[in-house]
Amino acid sequence: MAGGFTSAVVIHSHSSLLLFLPLFLLLLLLFSPSNATSITSLFSPPVNYLIDCGSSTQTLLQDGRTFRSDRDSSSLLSTDEDIQTSVDSINLNASSSVPPTSLPLFNSARIFTDESTYTFYISKMGRLWVRLYFFPLPHPSYNLTQAVFTVQTDRFVLLHDFSITDNTSFVFKEYLLNVSDSRFSLKFLPKKKSLAFINGIEVVTAPDPLILDTAISVFPPGNFHGIFNYALQVCYRVNVGGPPMAPNRDPLLRSWETDASYNVFPQGSQNVSVSTKIIKYPQNGEVTPLIAPSSVYSSAMVMKDPKVNQPNFNLSWRMNADQSFSYLIRLHFCDIVSQNLSQLYFNVYLNEMMGAASLDLSSETKALATAFYQDFVLNSSAITNGSILVQVGPANLQQGIPNAILNGFEVIKMSNMANSLDGFFSVDGKYKGPNANTLALKVAAAIGLGFSMTAMFLVAVICFRWRQRPHGWESKDSFSSWLLPIQSTHPGSLCSALSKSSSRRSSIFGSRKSRSGYSGYLTPTGIGRFFPFDELRKATNNFVEKAVIGVGGFGKVYLGTLEDGTKVAIKRGNPSSEQGINEFRTEIDMLSKLRHRHLVSLMGFCDENSEMILVYEYMANGPFRSHLYGSNLPPLSWKQRLEICIGSARGLHYLHTGAAQSIIHRDVKTTNILLDENLVAKVADFGLSKANPEKTHVSTAVKGSFGYLDPQYFRSQQLTEKSDVYSFGVVLMEVLCARPVLDPTLPREQVNLADWALQQHRRGMLYKIIDPRIADTIACGSLNKFVEAAEKCLEDNGADRPTMGDVLWNLEYALQLQEAVSKIDTNEDTTANSIALEQANESGEKGDHSGTQATEESDVTDVDSMMLSQIAHFEGR
Ligand SMILES: *[C@@H]1O[C@H](CO)[C@@H](O)[C@H](O)[C@H]1NC(C)=O
Ligand SMILES: *[C@@H]1O[C@H](CO)[C@@H](O)[C@H](O)[C@H]1NC(C)=O
């Protein structure tokens, strides 16, 4: 924490509190809200621009601040015009979120008909408050209620096509922007033939400790890192159970509303308040009056009649929210009701999801009447009906008195992937919403493709994807998320390394977490070791472009060499992509539950400096697809292909059945099957995976890759393991025919491989499209078994498809048939079989099959009889 902002901070940096006790008490007195000048002097901002736009004179507000006219400070404003308007006074009722002392700022406005920019010199970089005041004043020639305009900084869009059509409403917008340049500009861009206007601007330093980089992620559960990278907009700041507070009662000149208009069940709640003088701030300095003044902590809502035997409700507050954004939600707590420590245990819910379970303020603060706050991040996907619901309710424990408390909250919007806080257009005016560039292309391509499903389905899918998945399947396809990995070594020591590293990096949340009772909700991602960012930087030569071995929606994949010479694949995510964060988490979550020879495994990760980096063992032979077509690699023999298919089928079978929960991969394709130096197959990329706890089906928006998508999932959005089976059937056809699953350059009926292969098979002409390089080396029985498996996988109806276990048996059988024939066949020197790779591989591979199948020595008849029961099983599906 950068010292010096406040005396309170100074106290915390000295461990001996006793020495400073008199000073501390003095400060407590100063914090009393009646003493307005002293509370606002707790923090004096190094950057402090206060501008009353369009005013001819400076304006003194009741909160003691003077706003300069922007006529005096012409150097700040670059514009080709000089249009102002003002009225002597306006007398309208401002909404409760407008700071009451700010009304004089609305008396004048500056009007722009063309792009205009205010530029501010920033002497201290870091978070800035940017506060904007708007009111459509009358003007003889310009009608401000018809103004439509955009307001943006160099990086972030604050308002897009913004307008105020109601000439009775004051509008106040408050942002927190992390500025790392000595110049900061605010650009006003009128829409074509329209206007822009502004009544007042503040650009003021916010203290560094105000917003930390980490919060608890409510959904998906875990820790959220990287808040520094977001622009923030404060939407609600509420003093629960207390009075509204004007800026002069807050050291950072924030205004606080009452909770009356958000309280969903006022009958069940009652407000309590104590003297601000008894409110303490913790000695460790984690919470200071800069976080919130004591007048926020000295009042609260609690449950009415808390002594009822069966408390069966929550205290609830509902606020509007824009559901395409994620929100940072700060809750302020202070136990001003308990007589003794550890009497108050309650749960905190955000949008009906557990945020903190059995929160015990006593164990957080070790004292009563002591300020405490907790930050939560609510992912946009968890904001479903356009609102945020904050709830606190008694924990279901036998201890303590059933009650719950909330003293204040702030609801803060986080910028999205377009670096915008309003819509999906970035500062260069480009649409950067989900699937931005690919949408139009897709529709055209899809229709042109003669994709076997109707164009309507495609549009439907595109719509789902538009909502769900910012990076297109196209980029996924080109992306060999190649990486992957080796079996991780010592899970035990890895876990402890992880926890060590997280406590080393601990934010105040990290340290609180271990002390508090709700750590159960912070899913520990117990896998892999923590890699310091520096180590990875060295391993990749500072992430040099030359080291890039793959690029995808998530970010780039680098080949790195660790100090001990181990080669690793390093997947470096783009932290500003929200979707990336989700997939990063999903991948860690999934891989932490899974261990299998045929699944890629993670070596570790790095989330230092808000990086999202996953480290896998390097898979020397890259994606399976590049060994099938589209590269100069020698063709794999039929036996090698079968073995790779068997390996991947094993991996998927394990996913579906081996872990505690059934897991559906959702993106099975040849680029997600990676090969190590011995051509052992490992299934990779769990970014889209989903657990299926009920083992029935999961209802979800359609994700996956075109060409591999299960048509039934497509129609019903009901995801089951059988969707992976379908995709795997497509993989089998791809392996057999060695061509892309979608090839728009081919005649219409051939574009989609799965359809084309099935069609050819029905006509008895499948042999015509088999990879010509190996066609005559495939034993007939083996081919039949293989095609039979592929065909079953591609059944339209999921229930008719085999399980991965069944597929696995059939592939094993196909392999046995091939090997049996090879043994009989003495003219075995086919081109494919002479590939050096296979030779090198031969011995190792045998071990893999022993024990699961008939021995290598079995003759054909034995194999046949052995497999009969399996076939019966298979066909029974
Ligand atoms: C601003 O962002 C940079 C990274 O871009 C970070 O290092 C810095 O700590 C941030 N500062 C604040 C106050 O958020
Ligand atoms: C409080 O709210 C949560 C989430 O909405 C809900 O699961 C829980 O049952 C509620 N508690 C009571 C006592 O109604």
PDB file of C-alpha atoms in Angstrom, residues 26-183:
ATOM      1  CA  LEU A  26      -7.763  12.096  17.319  1.00  0.00           C
ATOM      2  CA  LEU A  27      -8.378  10.811  13.843  1.00  0.00           C
ATOM      3  CA  LEU A  28     -11.529   9.074  14.938  1.00  0.00           C
ATOM      4  CA  LEU A  29     -12.782  12.426  16.113  1.00  0.00           C
ATOM      5  CA  LEU A  30     -11.839  14.014  12.856  1.00  0.00           C
ATOM      6  CA  PHE A  31     -13.763  11.386  10.920  1.00  0.00           C
ATOM      7  CA  SER A  32     -16.947  12.444  12.542  1.00  0.00           C
ATOM      8  CA  PRO A  33     -19.190  13.502   9.687  1.00  0.00           C
ATOM      9  CA  SER A  34     -20.138  16.774  11.311  1.00  0.00           C
ATOM     10  CA  ASN A  35     -16.620  17.895  10.666  1.00  0.00           C
ATOM     11  CA  ALA A  36     -16.861  18.239   6.925  1.00  0.00           C
ATOM     12  CA  THR A  37     -13.642  20.024   6.158  1.00  0.00           C
ATOM     13  CA  SER A  38     -11.480  17.637   8.083  1.00  0.00           C
ATOM     14  CA  ILE A  39     -12.940  14.501   6.565  1.00  0.00           C
ATOM     15  CA  THR A  40     -12.390  15.716   3.053  1.00  0.00           C
ATOM     16  CA  SER A  41      -8.844  16.658   3.906  1.00  0.00           C
ATOM     17  CA  LEU A  42      -7.982  13.039   4.694  1.00  0.00           C
ATOM     18  CA  PHE A  43      -6.850  12.626   1.146  1.00  0.00           C
ATOM     19  CA  SER A  44      -5.586  15.366  -1.059  1.00  0.00           C
ATOM     20  CA  PRO A  45      -5.561  14.249  -4.668  1.00  0.00           C
ATOM     21  CA  PRO A  46      -2.441  15.046  -6.705  1.00  0.00           C
ATOM     22  CA  VAL A  47      -4.591  15.355  -9.813  1.00  0.00           C
ATOM     23  CA  ASN A  48      -7.649  17.471  -9.241  1.00  0.00           C
ATOM     24  CA  TYR A  49      -9.364  19.019 -12.252  1.00  0.00           C
ATOM     25  CA  LEU A  50     -12.780  20.453 -11.496  1.00  0.00           C
ATOM     26  CA  ILE A  51     -14.444  22.091 -14.470  1.00  0.00           C
ATOM     27  CA  ASP A  52     -17.780  23.814 -14.821  1.00  0.00           C
ATOM     28  CA  CYS A  53     -18.244  23.587 -18.565  1.00  0.00           C
ATOM     29  CA  GLY A  54     -19.679  26.554 -20.438  1.00  0.00           C
ATOM     30  CA  SER A  55     -19.756  28.671 -17.327  1.00  0.00           C
ATOM     31  CA  SER A  56     -18.453  32.231 -17.529  1.00  0.00           C
ATOM     32  CA  THR A  57     -17.197  32.227 -13.965  1.00  0.00           C
ATOM     33  CA  GLN A  58     -15.903  29.761 -11.489  1.00  0.00           C
ATOM     34  CA  THR A  59     -18.446  27.986  -9.363  1.00  0.00           C
ATOM     35  CA  LEU A  60     -18.207  27.334  -5.659  1.00  0.00           C
ATOM     36  CA  LEU A  61     -20.149  24.313  -4.459  1.00  0.00           C
ATOM     37  CA  GLN A  62     -21.540  23.864  -0.967  1.00  0.00           C
ATOM     38  CA  ASP A  63     -19.169  20.960  -0.446  1.00  0.00           C
ATOM     39  CA  GLY A  64     -16.335  23.479  -0.476  1.00  0.00           C
ATOM     40  CA  ARG A  65     -14.959  22.760  -3.923  1.00  0.00           C
ATOM     41  CA  THR A  66     -14.434  25.338  -6.620  1.00  0.00           C
ATOM     42  CA  PHE A  67     -15.031  24.358 -10.237  1.00  0.00           C
ATOM     43  CA  ARG A  68     -13.180  26.437 -12.794  1.00  0.00           C
ATOM     44  CA  SER A  69     -14.763  27.670 -15.971  1.00  0.00           C
ATOM     45  CA  ASP A  70     -13.491  25.934 -19.071  1.00  0.00           C
ATOM     46  CA  ARG A  71     -13.144  29.354 -20.673  1.00  0.00           C
ATOM     47  CA  ASP A  72     -10.232  30.114 -18.360  1.00  0.00           C
ATOM     48  CA  SER A  73      -8.614  26.827 -19.050  1.00  0.00           C
ATOM     49  CA  SER A  74      -8.755  26.947 -22.800  1.00  0.00           C
ATOM     50  CA  SER A  75      -5.576  24.952 -23.059  1.00  0.00           C
ATOM     51  CA  LEU A  76      -7.490  21.971 -21.745  1.00  0.00           C
ATOM     52  CA  LEU A  77     -10.082  22.060 -24.456  1.00  0.00           C
ATOM     53  CA  SER A  78      -9.382  21.619 -28.112  1.00  0.00           C
ATOM     54  CA  THR A  79     -12.388  22.349 -30.242  1.00  0.00           C
ATOM     55  CA  ASP A  80     -13.203  24.372 -33.329  1.00  0.00           C
ATOM     56  CA  GLU A  81     -16.192  25.986 -31.794  1.00  0.00           C
ATOM     57  CA  ASP A  82     -17.269  27.980 -28.808  1.00  0.00           C
ATOM     58  CA  ILE A  83     -20.907  27.399 -27.993  1.00  0.00           C
ATOM     59  CA  GLN A  84     -22.158  27.681 -24.482  1.00  0.00           C
ATOM     60  CA  THR A  85     -25.436  27.946 -22.773  1.00  0.00           C
ATOM     61  CA  SER A  86     -26.441  28.739 -19.242  1.00  0.00           C
ATOM     62  CA  VAL A  87     -29.397  29.591 -17.074  1.00  0.00           C
ATOM     63  CA  ASP A  88     -29.462  31.520 -13.851  1.00  0.00           C
ATOM     64  CA  SER A  89     -30.770  28.663 -11.858  1.00  0.00           C
ATOM     65  CA  ILE A  90     -32.600  25.473 -12.311  1.00  0.00           C
ATOM     66  CA  ASN A  91     -34.898  24.052  -9.776  1.00  0.00           C
ATOM     67  CA  LEU A  92     -35.643  20.479 -10.500  1.00  0.00           C
ATOM     68  CA  ASN A  93     -35.522  17.412  -8.384  1.00  0.00           C
ATOM     69  CA  ALA A  94     -32.389  15.481  -8.973  1.00  0.00           C
ATOM     70  CA  SER A  95     -32.450  11.719  -8.712  1.00  0.00           C
ATOM     71  CA  SER A  96     -30.893  10.275  -5.615  1.00  0.00           C
ATOM     72  CA  SER A  97     -27.710   9.239  -7.374  1.00  0.00           C
ATOM     73  CA  VAL A  98     -26.801  12.830  -8.318  1.00  0.00           C
ATOM     74  CA  PRO A  99     -24.609  14.419  -5.652  1.00  0.00           C
ATOM     75  CA  PRO A 100     -26.882  17.006  -4.072  1.00  0.00           C
ATOM     76  CA  THR A 101     -24.203  19.642  -3.771  1.00  0.00           C
ATOM     77  CA  SER A 102     -23.469  19.494  -7.472  1.00  0.00           C
ATOM     78  CA  LEU A 103     -26.636  21.177  -8.716  1.00  0.00           C
ATOM     79  CA  PRO A 104     -25.006  24.524  -9.628  1.00  0.00           C
ATOM     80  CA  LEU A 105     -22.863  22.651 -12.169  1.00  0.00           C
ATOM     81  CA  PHE A 106     -25.944  21.888 -14.224  1.00  0.00           C
ATOM     82  CA  ASN A 107     -26.620  25.603 -14.805  1.00  0.00           C
ATOM     83  CA  SER A 108     -24.312  25.834 -17.765  1.00  0.00           C
ATOM     84  CA  ALA A 109     -23.170  23.585 -20.562  1.00  0.00           C
ATOM     85  CA  ARG A 110     -20.763  23.552 -23.435  1.00  0.00           C
ATOM     86  CA  ILE A 111     -22.097  22.366 -26.775  1.00  0.00           C
ATOM     87  CA  PHE A 112     -20.142  20.699 -29.569  1.00  0.00           C
ATOM     88  CA  THR A 113     -21.235  20.057 -33.120  1.00  0.00           C
ATOM     89  CA  ASP A 114     -17.957  18.417 -33.997  1.00  0.00           C
ATOM     90  CA  GLU A 115     -15.377  16.202 -32.328  1.00  0.00           C
ATOM     91  CA  SER A 116     -13.840  18.030 -29.355  1.00  0.00           C
ATOM     92  CA  THR A 117     -11.389  16.964 -26.708  1.00  0.00           C
ATOM     93  CA  TYR A 118     -10.514  17.969 -23.179  1.00  0.00           C
ATOM     94  CA  THR A 119      -6.928  17.045 -22.384  1.00  0.00           C
ATOM     95  CA  PHE A 120      -5.602  16.800 -18.851  1.00  0.00           C
ATOM     96  CA  TYR A 121      -2.049  16.604 -17.667  1.00  0.00           C
ATOM     97  CA  ILE A 122      -1.705  13.735 -15.197  1.00  0.00           C
ATOM     98  CA  SER A 123       1.061  14.240 -12.662  1.00  0.00           C
ATOM     99  CA  LYS A 124       0.419  10.966 -10.859  1.00  0.00           C
ATOM    100  CA  MET A 125      -0.641   7.910 -12.784  1.00  0.00           C
ATOM    101  CA  GLY A 126      -3.042   5.338 -11.446  1.00  0.00           C
ATOM    102  CA  ARG A 127      -6.756   5.260 -10.851  1.00  0.00           C
ATOM    103  CA  LEU A 128      -8.636   8.473 -11.568  1.00  0.00           C
ATOM    104  CA  TRP A 129     -12.186   9.395 -10.804  1.00  0.00           C
ATOM    105  CA  VAL A 130     -13.803  10.766 -13.901  1.00  0.00           C
ATOM    106  CA  ARG A 131     -17.151  12.303 -13.077  1.00  0.00           C
ATOM    107  CA  LEU A 132     -19.400  13.746 -15.746  1.00  0.00           C
ATOM    108  CA  TYR A 133     -22.432  15.959 -15.281  1.00  0.00           C
ATOM    109  CA  PHE A 134     -25.080  16.277 -17.988  1.00  0.00           C
ATOM    110  CA  PHE A 135     -28.295  18.233 -18.256  1.00  0.00           C
ATOM    111  CA  PRO A 136     -29.946  19.235 -21.566  1.00  0.00           C
ATOM    112  CA  LEU A 137     -30.304  22.959 -20.981  1.00  0.00           C
ATOM    113  CA  PRO A 138     -32.323  25.068 -23.407  1.00  0.00           C
ATOM    114  CA  HIS A 139     -30.453  26.904 -26.166  1.00  0.00           C
ATOM    115  CA  PRO A 140     -31.996  29.169 -28.834  1.00  0.00           C
ATOM    116  CA  SER A 141     -30.585  27.214 -31.771  1.00  0.00           C
ATOM    117  CA  TYR A 142     -29.583  23.828 -30.411  1.00  0.00           C
ATOM    118  CA  ASN A 143     -31.957  21.329 -28.947  1.00  0.00           C
ATOM    119  CA  LEU A 144     -29.888  19.367 -26.472  1.00  0.00           C
ATOM    120  CA  THR A 145     -32.566  16.769 -25.881  1.00  0.00           C
ATOM    121  CA  GLN A 146     -31.839  15.622 -29.412  1.00  0.00           C
ATOM    122  CA  ALA A 147     -28.100  15.380 -28.953  1.00  0.00           C
ATOM    123  CA  VAL A 148     -26.672  11.907 -29.543  1.00  0.00           C
ATOM    124  CA  PHE A 149     -22.996  11.463 -28.811  1.00  0.00           C
ATOM    125  CA  THR A 150     -20.154   9.278 -27.663  1.00  0.00           C
ATOM    126  CA  VAL A 151     -17.707  10.060 -24.882  1.00  0.00           C
ATOM    127  CA  GLN A 152     -14.410   8.210 -24.820  1.00  0.00           C
ATOM    128  CA  THR A 153     -10.846   8.264 -23.553  1.00  0.00           C
ATOM    129  CA  ASP A 154      -7.863   7.085 -25.549  1.00  0.00           C
ATOM    130  CA  ARG A 155      -8.627   3.511 -24.563  1.00  0.00           C
ATOM    131  CA  PHE A 156     -12.137   3.226 -23.268  1.00  0.00           C
ATOM    132  CA  VAL A 157     -15.596   4.136 -24.461  1.00  0.00           C
ATOM    133  CA  LEU A 158     -17.528   5.608 -21.557  1.00  0.00           C
ATOM    134  CA  LEU A 159     -20.783   6.448 -23.312  1.00  0.00           C
ATOM    135  CA  HIS A 160     -21.892   5.310 -26.730  1.00  0.00           C
ATOM    136  CA  ASP A 161     -24.660   7.074 -28.679  1.00  0.00           C
ATOM    137  CA  PHE A 162     -25.710   8.647 -25.455  1.00  0.00           C
ATOM    138  CA  SER A 163     -28.689  10.990 -25.215  1.00  0.00           C
ATOM    139  CA  ILE A 164     -30.921  12.569 -22.601  1.00  0.00           C
ATOM    140  CA  THR A 165     -34.345  13.127 -24.025  1.00  0.00           C
ATOM    141  CA  ASP A 166     -35.955  14.153 -20.764  1.00  0.00           C
ATOM    142  CA  ASN A 167     -35.266  17.822 -20.064  1.00  0.00           C
ATOM    143  CA  THR A 168     -36.089  17.412 -16.414  1.00  0.00           C
ATOM    144  CA  SER A 169     -33.407  14.938 -15.516  1.00  0.00           C
ATOM    145  CA  PHE A 170     -29.913  15.545 -14.309  1.00  0.00           C
ATOM    146  CA  VAL A 171     -27.488  12.836 -15.231  1.00  0.00           C
ATOM    147  CA  PHE A 172     -24.367  12.048 -13.281  1.00  0.00           C
ATOM    148  CA  LYS A 173     -21.830   9.427 -14.373  1.00  0.00           C
ATOM    149  CA  GLU A 174     -18.892   8.308 -12.319  1.00  0.00           C
ATOM    150  CA  TYR A 175     -15.946   6.298 -13.591  1.00  0.00           C
ATOM    151  CA  LEU A 176     -12.716   4.920 -12.185  1.00  0.00           C
ATOM    152  CA  LEU A 177     -10.058   4.680 -14.869  1.00  0.00           C
ATOM    153  CA  ASN A 178      -6.516   3.422 -14.485  1.00  0.00           C
ATOM    154  CA  VAL A 179      -4.428   5.961 -16.371  1.00  0.00           C
ATOM    155  CA  SER A 180      -0.838   5.117 -17.214  1.00  0.00           C
ATOM    156  CA  ASP A 181       0.020   8.078 -19.393  1.00  0.00           C
ATOM    157  CA  SER A 182       0.804  11.653 -18.477  1.00  0.00           C
ATOM    158  CA  ARG A 183      -1.937  12.895 -20.764  1.00  0.00           C
TER     159      ARG A 183
END
